[in-house]
Amino acid sequence: MAPSPFIIVAIDGGAASGKSSSSRTLSERFNFLHVDTGSFYRAITAELLRLGVKPDDLPAVRRAVGALRLGTHLRGRSAEMEIGGRVAGDEIRSREVNDQVSHFAAIPELRAALLSYQRGLADVGRAHGFRGLVMEGRDIGSVIFPDADFRFFLHADPVERERRRAGQGQHDQIRERDRLDSSRKASPLTCPTGATSIDTTDVSLDQVVEQMSAMITARLGQA
Ligand code: CDP
């Protein structure tokens, strides 16, 4: 019998659009490795800020990014990024990181440094016996895994998204981050052609997950 295919699910969308909750639930339901690439951009941002590097000082960004020692730590079903052997903590959700992350994420060299790291996580998932990988971010279905088995793009009314983020107790200018993320030249936030676009404004997380799950189950049934 042929081995089961390794399924890749890409979930993209703006801030607080429902990516994290839906991708975590899918990872539990289908035994997929979960990867939150936003946490990678946040961890690198926190590290560069700790080193005193500013996003407009490109030579310093290049030097610092080139010297980062990246590794992976599995916590349950989630892949966490290690920098210099350490997984970042709550500082990645700080106000300073919220304010700076989109500026660093717009730098092509920084994105390039993460490209093969992110693709390599499919091998990590296979090696650890996961059935597939669910990766959330801004450019997963467009750049990292354009051939993913499923590509979802989540969006929601900004007022509703701000309400969700405030409910998490965070100060976060999500409209400004979305503006920067959508207008940058390198891998902008966009719904890739052919992706399934889902408006999460008025639907529950359960409904979003059911829609995604039904599509994945139908495919697994054919495998
Ligand atoms: O949690 P939230 O949706 O607000 O953001 P996040 O997923 O933690 O991502 C933080 C920031 O990282 C985004 O605003 C983007 O600037 C950047 N990012 C990116 O450029 N590409 C990705 N694949 C993921 C995140």
PDB file of C-alpha atoms and ligand atoms in Angstrom:
ATOM      1  CA  MET A   1       0.000   0.000   0.000  1.00  0.00           C
ATOM      2  CA  ALA A   2       1.311   3.466  -0.859  1.00  0.00           C
ATOM      3  CA  PRO A   3       2.223   5.612   2.204  1.00  0.00           C
ATOM      4  CA  SER A   4      -0.346   8.315   3.122  1.00  0.00           C
ATOM      5  CA  PRO A   5       0.475  11.629   1.500  1.00  0.00           C
ATOM      6  CA  PHE A   6       1.845  14.396   3.732  1.00  0.00           C
ATOM      7  CA  ILE A   7      -0.753  17.180   3.594  1.00  0.00           C
ATOM      8  CA  ILE A   8       0.281  20.853   3.575  1.00  0.00           C
ATOM      9  CA  VAL A   9      -2.282  23.461   4.646  1.00  0.00           C
ATOM     10  CA  ALA A  10      -1.482  27.179   4.260  1.00  0.00           C
ATOM     11  CA  ILE A  11      -3.556  29.718   6.213  1.00  0.00           C
ATOM     12  CA  ASP A  12      -2.938  33.392   5.517  1.00  0.00           C
ATOM     13  CA  GLY A  13      -4.693  36.546   6.623  1.00  0.00           C
ATOM     14  CA  GLY A  14      -4.389  39.874   8.387  1.00  0.00           C
ATOM     15  CA  ALA A  15      -3.967  40.461  12.119  1.00  0.00           C
ATOM     16  CA  ALA A  16      -6.575  38.780  14.348  1.00  0.00           C
ATOM     17  CA  SER A  17      -8.380  37.231  11.370  1.00  0.00           C
ATOM     18  CA  GLY A  18      -8.670  33.816  13.092  1.00  0.00           C
ATOM     19  CA  LYS A  19      -5.543  32.113  11.711  1.00  0.00           C
ATOM     20  CA  SER A  20      -4.081  30.931  15.006  1.00  0.00           C
ATOM     21  CA  SER A  21      -7.254  29.486  16.490  1.00  0.00           C
ATOM     22  CA  SER A  22      -8.252  27.671  13.323  1.00  0.00           C
ATOM     23  CA  SER A  23      -4.780  26.322  12.561  1.00  0.00           C
ATOM     24  CA  ARG A  24      -4.319  25.024  16.125  1.00  0.00           C
ATOM     25  CA  THR A  25      -7.654  23.245  15.977  1.00  0.00           C
ATOM     26  CA  LEU A  26      -6.824  21.666  12.600  1.00  0.00           C
ATOM     27  CA  SER A  27      -3.453  20.502  13.926  1.00  0.00           C
ATOM     28  CA  GLU A  28      -5.182  18.684  16.808  1.00  0.00           C
ATOM     29  CA  ARG A  29      -7.920  17.242  14.645  1.00  0.00           C
ATOM     30  CA  PHE A  30      -5.713  15.867  11.869  1.00  0.00           C
ATOM     31  CA  ASN A  31      -2.361  15.374  13.654  1.00  0.00           C
ATOM     32  CA  PHE A  32      -0.673  18.131  11.668  1.00  0.00           C
ATOM     33  CA  LEU A  33       2.447  19.965  12.826  1.00  0.00           C
ATOM     34  CA  HIS A  34       1.366  23.537  13.632  1.00  0.00           C
ATOM     35  CA  VAL A  35       3.596  26.431  12.591  1.00  0.00           C
ATOM     36  CA  ASP A  36       2.852  30.066  13.486  1.00  0.00           C
ATOM     37  CA  THR A  37       5.239  31.998  11.229  1.00  0.00           C
ATOM     38  CA  GLY A  38       4.146  35.313  12.757  1.00  0.00           C
ATOM     39  CA  SER A  39       5.819  34.169  15.975  1.00  0.00           C
ATOM     40  CA  PHE A  40       9.054  33.736  13.968  1.00  0.00           C
ATOM     41  CA  TYR A  41       8.932  37.310  12.673  1.00  0.00           C
ATOM     42  CA  ARG A  42       8.102  38.450  16.188  1.00  0.00           C
ATOM     43  CA  ALA A  43      10.970  36.468  17.768  1.00  0.00           C
ATOM     44  CA  ILE A  44      13.494  37.851  15.280  1.00  0.00           C
ATOM     45  CA  THR A  45      12.137  41.356  15.831  1.00  0.00           C
ATOM     46  CA  ALA A  46      12.504  40.985  19.615  1.00  0.00           C
ATOM     47  CA  GLU A  47      16.068  39.708  19.161  1.00  0.00           C
ATOM     48  CA  LEU A  48      17.080  42.550  16.799  1.00  0.00           C
ATOM     49  CA  LEU A  49      15.567  45.116  19.162  1.00  0.00           C
ATOM     50  CA  ARG A  50      17.490  43.504  22.046  1.00  0.00           C
ATOM     51  CA  LEU A  51      20.671  43.926  19.993  1.00  0.00           C
ATOM     52  CA  GLY A  52      19.808  47.588  19.398  1.00  0.00           C
ATOM     53  CA  VAL A  53      19.286  47.111  15.639  1.00  0.00           C
ATOM     54  CA  LYS A  54      16.810  49.459  13.943  1.00  0.00           C
ATOM     55  CA  PRO A  55      14.805  48.417  10.841  1.00  0.00           C
ATOM     56  CA  ASP A  56      16.073  51.396   8.814  1.00  0.00           C
ATOM     57  CA  ASP A  57      19.735  50.405   9.368  1.00  0.00           C
ATOM     58  CA  LEU A  58      19.921  47.788   6.595  1.00  0.00           C
ATOM     59  CA  PRO A  59      23.630  46.904   6.933  1.00  0.00           C
ATOM     60  CA  ALA A  60      23.122  46.271  10.655  1.00  0.00           C
ATOM     61  CA  VAL A  61      19.977  44.205   9.963  1.00  0.00           C
ATOM     62  CA  ARG A  62      21.863  42.120   7.377  1.00  0.00           C
ATOM     63  CA  ARG A  63      24.784  41.499   9.744  1.00  0.00           C
ATOM     64  CA  ALA A  64      22.546  40.585  12.665  1.00  0.00           C
ATOM     65  CA  VAL A  65      20.254  38.332  10.614  1.00  0.00           C
ATOM     66  CA  GLY A  66      23.265  36.569   9.058  1.00  0.00           C
ATOM     67  CA  ALA A  67      24.581  35.779  12.542  1.00  0.00           C
ATOM     68  CA  LEU A  68      21.311  34.337  13.928  1.00  0.00           C
ATOM     69  CA  ARG A  69      21.548  30.650  14.833  1.00  0.00           C
ATOM     70  CA  LEU A  70      18.049  29.308  14.152  1.00  0.00           C
ATOM     71  CA  GLY A  71      16.772  25.996  15.480  1.00  0.00           C
ATOM     72  CA  THR A  72      13.420  24.327  16.135  1.00  0.00           C
ATOM     73  CA  HIS A  73      11.860  23.106  19.354  1.00  0.00           C
ATOM     74  CA  LEU A  74       8.700  20.985  19.283  1.00  0.00           C
ATOM     75  CA  ARG A  75       6.193  21.834  21.988  1.00  0.00           C
ATOM     76  CA  GLY A  76       3.290  19.423  21.647  1.00  0.00           C
ATOM     77  CA  ARG A  77       2.185  19.773  18.027  1.00  0.00           C
ATOM     78  CA  SER A  78       3.736  23.216  17.540  1.00  0.00           C
ATOM     79  CA  ALA A  79       7.120  24.063  16.044  1.00  0.00           C
ATOM     80  CA  GLU A  80       8.772  26.887  17.947  1.00  0.00           C
ATOM     81  CA  MET A  81      11.795  28.797  16.707  1.00  0.00           C
ATOM     82  CA  GLU A  82      14.969  28.792  18.757  1.00  0.00           C
ATOM     83  CA  ILE A  83      17.403  31.656  18.381  1.00  0.00           C
ATOM     84  CA  GLY A  84      20.815  30.800  19.766  1.00  0.00           C
ATOM     85  CA  GLY A  85      19.285  27.750  21.462  1.00  0.00           C
ATOM     86  CA  ARG A  86      16.527  29.707  23.211  1.00  0.00           C
ATOM     87  CA  VAL A  87      12.784  29.969  22.500  1.00  0.00           C
ATOM     88  CA  ALA A  88      11.505  33.533  22.961  1.00  0.00           C
ATOM     89  CA  GLY A  89       8.885  34.193  25.628  1.00  0.00           C
ATOM     90  CA  ASP A  90       6.090  36.721  26.132  1.00  0.00           C
ATOM     91  CA  GLU A  91       8.282  39.593  24.924  1.00  0.00           C
ATOM     92  CA  ILE A  92       7.223  38.730  21.353  1.00  0.00           C
ATOM     93  CA  ARG A  93       3.724  40.098  22.151  1.00  0.00           C
ATOM     94  CA  SER A  94       5.033  43.358  23.656  1.00  0.00           C
ATOM     95  CA  ARG A  95       3.890  46.725  22.408  1.00  0.00           C
ATOM     96  CA  GLU A  96       7.357  47.485  21.042  1.00  0.00           C
ATOM     97  CA  VAL A  97       7.352  44.274  18.962  1.00  0.00           C
ATOM     98  CA  ASN A  98       3.769  44.941  17.776  1.00  0.00           C
ATOM     99  CA  ASP A  99       4.934  48.377  16.612  1.00  0.00           C
ATOM    100  CA  GLN A 100       8.159  47.252  14.910  1.00  0.00           C
ATOM    101  CA  VAL A 101       7.513  43.783  13.495  1.00  0.00           C
ATOM    102  CA  SER A 102       5.997  44.890  10.168  1.00  0.00           C
ATOM    103  CA  HIS A 103       8.949  47.205   9.536  1.00  0.00           C
ATOM    104  CA  PHE A 104      11.426  44.340   9.964  1.00  0.00           C
ATOM    105  CA  ALA A 105       9.156  41.902   8.066  1.00  0.00           C
ATOM    106  CA  ALA A 106       9.272  44.183   5.005  1.00  0.00           C
ATOM    107  CA  ILE A 107      13.046  43.672   4.620  1.00  0.00           C
ATOM    108  CA  PRO A 108      13.690  41.179   1.765  1.00  0.00           C
ATOM    109  CA  GLU A 109      16.935  39.803   3.285  1.00  0.00           C
ATOM    110  CA  LEU A 110      15.148  38.995   6.514  1.00  0.00           C
ATOM    111  CA  ARG A 111      12.348  37.217   4.652  1.00  0.00           C
ATOM    112  CA  ALA A 112      14.900  35.349   2.523  1.00  0.00           C
ATOM    113  CA  ALA A 113      16.648  34.111   5.670  1.00  0.00           C
ATOM    114  CA  LEU A 114      13.348  32.577   6.826  1.00  0.00           C
ATOM    115  CA  LEU A 115      12.282  31.026   3.512  1.00  0.00           C
ATOM    116  CA  SER A 116      14.265  27.761   3.591  1.00  0.00           C
ATOM    117  CA  TYR A 117      13.843  27.523   7.372  1.00  0.00           C
ATOM    118  CA  GLN A 118      10.055  27.564   6.953  1.00  0.00           C
ATOM    119  CA  ARG A 119      10.051  25.107   4.035  1.00  0.00           C
ATOM    120  CA  GLY A 120      12.320  22.782   6.017  1.00  0.00           C
ATOM    121  CA  LEU A 121       9.632  22.387   8.671  1.00  0.00           C
ATOM    122  CA  ALA A 122       7.761  20.025   6.332  1.00  0.00           C
ATOM    123  CA  ASP A 123      10.693  17.599   6.757  1.00  0.00           C
ATOM    124  CA  VAL A 124      10.563  18.113  10.530  1.00  0.00           C
ATOM    125  CA  GLY A 125       6.847  17.227  10.429  1.00  0.00           C
ATOM    126  CA  ARG A 126       7.497  14.089   8.354  1.00  0.00           C
ATOM    127  CA  ALA A 127      10.401  13.011  10.565  1.00  0.00           C
ATOM    128  CA  HIS A 128       8.208  13.266  13.673  1.00  0.00           C
ATOM    129  CA  GLY A 129       5.367  11.231  12.207  1.00  0.00           C
ATOM    130  CA  PHE A 130       2.847  14.031  11.654  1.00  0.00           C
ATOM    131  CA  ARG A 131       0.198  13.494   9.002  1.00  0.00           C
ATOM    132  CA  GLY A 132       0.827  16.934   7.585  1.00  0.00           C
ATOM    133  CA  LEU A 133       1.659  20.553   8.338  1.00  0.00           C
ATOM    134  CA  VAL A 134      -0.585  23.556   8.940  1.00  0.00           C
ATOM    135  CA  MET A 135       1.339  26.810   8.582  1.00  0.00           C
ATOM    136  CA  GLU A 136      -0.162  30.241   9.260  1.00  0.00           C
ATOM    137  CA  GLY A 137       1.173  33.602   8.144  1.00  0.00           C
ATOM    138  CA  ARG A 138       0.957  36.244   5.443  1.00  0.00           C
ATOM    139  CA  ASP A 139       2.759  34.655   2.474  1.00  0.00           C
ATOM    140  CA  ILE A 140       2.430  30.916   3.044  1.00  0.00           C
ATOM    141  CA  GLY A 141       0.073  30.158   0.154  1.00  0.00           C
ATOM    142  CA  SER A 142       1.708  32.737  -2.113  1.00  0.00           C
ATOM    143  CA  VAL A 143       5.462  32.251  -1.524  1.00  0.00           C
ATOM    144  CA  ILE A 144       6.408  29.570   1.014  1.00  0.00           C
ATOM    145  CA  PHE A 145       4.126  26.745  -0.168  1.00  0.00           C
ATOM    146  CA  PRO A 146       2.382  27.924  -3.366  1.00  0.00           C
ATOM    147  CA  ASP A 147       1.702  24.231  -4.179  1.00  0.00           C
ATOM    148  CA  ALA A 148       0.143  23.488  -0.777  1.00  0.00           C
ATOM    149  CA  ASP A 149      -2.722  20.979  -0.804  1.00  0.00           C
ATOM    150  CA  PHE A 150      -4.997  23.644   0.729  1.00  0.00           C
ATOM    151  CA  ARG A 151      -4.613  27.390   0.776  1.00  0.00           C
ATOM    152  CA  PHE A 152      -7.011  29.406   2.906  1.00  0.00           C
ATOM    153  CA  PHE A 153      -7.181  33.175   3.199  1.00  0.00           C
ATOM    154  CA  LEU A 154      -9.041  34.544   6.238  1.00  0.00           C
ATOM    155  CA  HIS A 155     -10.336  38.067   6.488  1.00  0.00           C
ATOM    156  CA  ALA A 156     -12.691  39.988   8.747  1.00  0.00           C
ATOM    157  CA  ASP A 157     -13.966  43.477   9.334  1.00  0.00           C
ATOM    158  CA  PRO A 158     -11.221  45.584  11.012  1.00  0.00           C
ATOM    159  CA  VAL A 159     -13.556  46.747  13.806  1.00  0.00           C
ATOM    160  CA  GLU A 160     -14.262  43.121  14.726  1.00  0.00           C
ATOM    161  CA  ARG A 161     -10.544  42.266  14.556  1.00  0.00           C
ATOM    162  CA  GLU A 162      -9.639  45.186  16.827  1.00  0.00           C
ATOM    163  CA  ARG A 163     -12.289  44.000  19.264  1.00  0.00           C
ATOM    164  CA  ARG A 164     -10.750  40.490  19.281  1.00  0.00           C
ATOM    165  CA  ARG A 165      -7.240  41.819  19.884  1.00  0.00           C
ATOM    166  CA  ALA A 166      -8.386  44.163  22.664  1.00  0.00           C
ATOM    167  CA  GLY A 167     -10.144  41.142  24.210  1.00  0.00           C
ATOM    168  CA  GLN A 168      -6.706  39.505  24.412  1.00  0.00           C
ATOM    169  CA  GLY A 169      -5.556  42.512  26.447  1.00  0.00           C
ATOM    170  CA  GLN A 170      -3.119  43.712  23.806  1.00  0.00           C
ATOM    171  CA  HIS A 171      -2.331  47.152  22.485  1.00  0.00           C
ATOM    172  CA  ASP A 172      -1.937  46.489  18.785  1.00  0.00           C
ATOM    173  CA  GLN A 173      -2.408  48.823  15.823  1.00  0.00           C
ATOM    174  CA  ILE A 174      -3.662  46.116  13.549  1.00  0.00           C
ATOM    175  CA  ARG A 175      -4.872  48.423  10.773  1.00  0.00           C
ATOM    176  CA  GLU A 176      -1.443  49.997  10.539  1.00  0.00           C
ATOM    177  CA  ARG A 177       0.253  46.578  10.473  1.00  0.00           C
ATOM    178  CA  ASP A 178      -2.161  45.400   7.775  1.00  0.00           C
ATOM    179  CA  ARG A 179      -1.433  48.524   5.754  1.00  0.00           C
ATOM    180  CA  LEU A 180       2.333  47.969   5.997  1.00  0.00           C
ATOM    181  CA  ASP A 181       2.036  44.208   5.351  1.00  0.00           C
ATOM    182  CA  SER A 182      -0.219  44.666   2.308  1.00  0.00           C
ATOM    183  CA  SER A 183       1.749  47.484   0.701  1.00  0.00           C
ATOM    184  CA  ARG A 184       5.312  46.153   1.025  1.00  0.00           C
ATOM    185  CA  LYS A 185       7.148  44.963  -2.099  1.00  0.00           C
ATOM    186  CA  ALA A 186       8.498  41.718  -0.627  1.00  0.00           C
ATOM    187  CA  SER A 187       5.797  39.031  -0.281  1.00  0.00           C
ATOM    188  CA  PRO A 188       2.861  41.342   0.501  1.00  0.00           C
ATOM    189  CA  LEU A 189      -0.210  40.121   2.354  1.00  0.00           C
ATOM    190  CA  THR A 190      -2.634  39.148  -0.386  1.00  0.00           C
ATOM    191  CA  CYS A 191      -5.174  36.449  -1.154  1.00  0.00           C
ATOM    192  CA  PRO A 192      -3.308  34.212  -3.621  1.00  0.00           C
ATOM    193  CA  THR A 193      -5.117  33.252  -6.828  1.00  0.00           C
ATOM    194  CA  GLY A 194      -6.929  29.976  -6.310  1.00  0.00           C
ATOM    195  CA  ALA A 195      -6.954  30.178  -2.490  1.00  0.00           C
ATOM    196  CA  THR A 196     -10.224  29.680  -0.578  1.00  0.00           C
ATOM    197  CA  SER A 197     -11.189  33.040   0.900  1.00  0.00           C
ATOM    198  CA  ILE A 198     -13.247  32.941   4.132  1.00  0.00           C
ATOM    199  CA  ASP A 199     -14.853  35.971   5.808  1.00  0.00           C
ATOM    200  CA  THR A 200     -14.705  35.313   9.580  1.00  0.00           C
ATOM    201  CA  THR A 201     -16.488  38.502  10.710  1.00  0.00           C
ATOM    202  CA  ASP A 202     -19.827  36.992  11.653  1.00  0.00           C
ATOM    203  CA  VAL A 203     -19.086  33.292  11.818  1.00  0.00           C
ATOM    204  CA  SER A 204     -17.824  31.308  14.777  1.00  0.00           C
ATOM    205  CA  LEU A 205     -14.425  29.668  14.904  1.00  0.00           C
ATOM    206  CA  ASP A 206     -16.223  26.307  14.857  1.00  0.00           C
ATOM    207  CA  GLN A 207     -17.898  27.142  11.561  1.00  0.00           C
ATOM    208  CA  VAL A 208     -14.605  28.226   9.987  1.00  0.00           C
ATOM    209  CA  VAL A 209     -12.880  25.043  11.155  1.00  0.00           C
ATOM    210  CA  GLU A 210     -15.792  22.881   9.943  1.00  0.00           C
ATOM    211  CA  GLN A 211     -15.559  24.394   6.470  1.00  0.00           C
ATOM    212  CA  MET A 212     -11.810  23.747   6.313  1.00  0.00           C
ATOM    213  CA  SER A 213     -12.114  20.273   7.859  1.00  0.00           C
ATOM    214  CA  ALA A 214     -14.767  19.168   5.393  1.00  0.00           C
ATOM    215  CA  MET A 215     -12.459  19.975   2.483  1.00  0.00           C
ATOM    216  CA  ILE A 216      -9.477  18.226   4.109  1.00  0.00           C
ATOM    217  CA  THR A 217     -11.516  15.155   5.096  1.00  0.00           C
ATOM    218  CA  ALA A 218     -12.852  14.812   1.560  1.00  0.00           C
ATOM    219  CA  ARG A 219      -9.283  14.780   0.238  1.00  0.00           C
ATOM    220  CA  LEU A 220      -7.996  12.370   2.885  1.00  0.00           C
ATOM    221  CA  GLY A 221     -10.895  10.056   2.064  1.00  0.00           C
ATOM    222  CA  GLN A 222      -9.683   9.867  -1.519  1.00  0.00           C
ATOM    223  CA  ALA A 223      -6.045   9.211  -0.555  1.00  0.00           C
TER     224      ALA A 223
HETATM  225  O1  CDP B   1      -1.096  37.605  15.484  1.00  0.00           O
HETATM  226  P1  CDP B   1      -1.207  38.537  14.308  1.00  0.00           P
HETATM  227  O2  CDP B   1      -2.071  37.956  13.230  1.00  0.00           O
HETATM  228  O3  CDP B   1      -1.580  39.905  14.696  1.00  0.00           O
HETATM  229  O4  CDP B   1       0.238  38.712  13.687  1.00  0.00           O
HETATM  230  P2  CDP B   1       1.348  37.629  13.498  1.00  0.00           P
HETATM  231  O5  CDP B   1       0.820  36.495  12.670  1.00  0.00           O
HETATM  232  O6  CDP B   1       1.931  37.308  14.832  1.00  0.00           O
HETATM  233  O7  CDP B   1       2.425  38.389  12.589  1.00  0.00           O
HETATM  234  C1  CDP B   1       3.126  39.508  13.065  1.00  0.00           C
HETATM  235  C2  CDP B   1       3.732  40.228  11.881  1.00  0.00           C
HETATM  236  O8  CDP B   1       4.724  39.386  11.280  1.00  0.00           O
HETATM  237  C3  CDP B   1       2.792  40.588  10.753  1.00  0.00           C
HETATM  238  O9  CDP B   1       2.100  41.809  10.980  1.00  0.00           O
HETATM  239  C4  CDP B   1       3.737  40.669   9.561  1.00  0.00           C
HETATM  240  O10 CDP B   1       4.391  41.916   9.516  1.00  0.00           O
HETATM  241  C5  CDP B   1       4.788  39.621   9.881  1.00  0.00           C
HETATM  242  N1  CDP B   1       4.581  38.363   9.169  1.00  0.00           N
HETATM  243  C6  CDP B   1       4.981  38.290   7.863  1.00  0.00           C
HETATM  244  O11 CDP B   1       5.404  39.285   7.285  1.00  0.00           O
HETATM  245  N2  CDP B   1       4.903  37.111   7.176  1.00  0.00           N
HETATM  246  C7  CDP B   1       4.430  36.010   7.769  1.00  0.00           C
HETATM  247  N3  CDP B   1       4.390  34.867   7.091  1.00  0.00           N
HETATM  248  C8  CDP B   1       3.978  36.068   9.101  1.00  0.00           C
HETATM  249  C9  CDP B   1       4.052  37.270   9.778  1.00  0.00           C
END
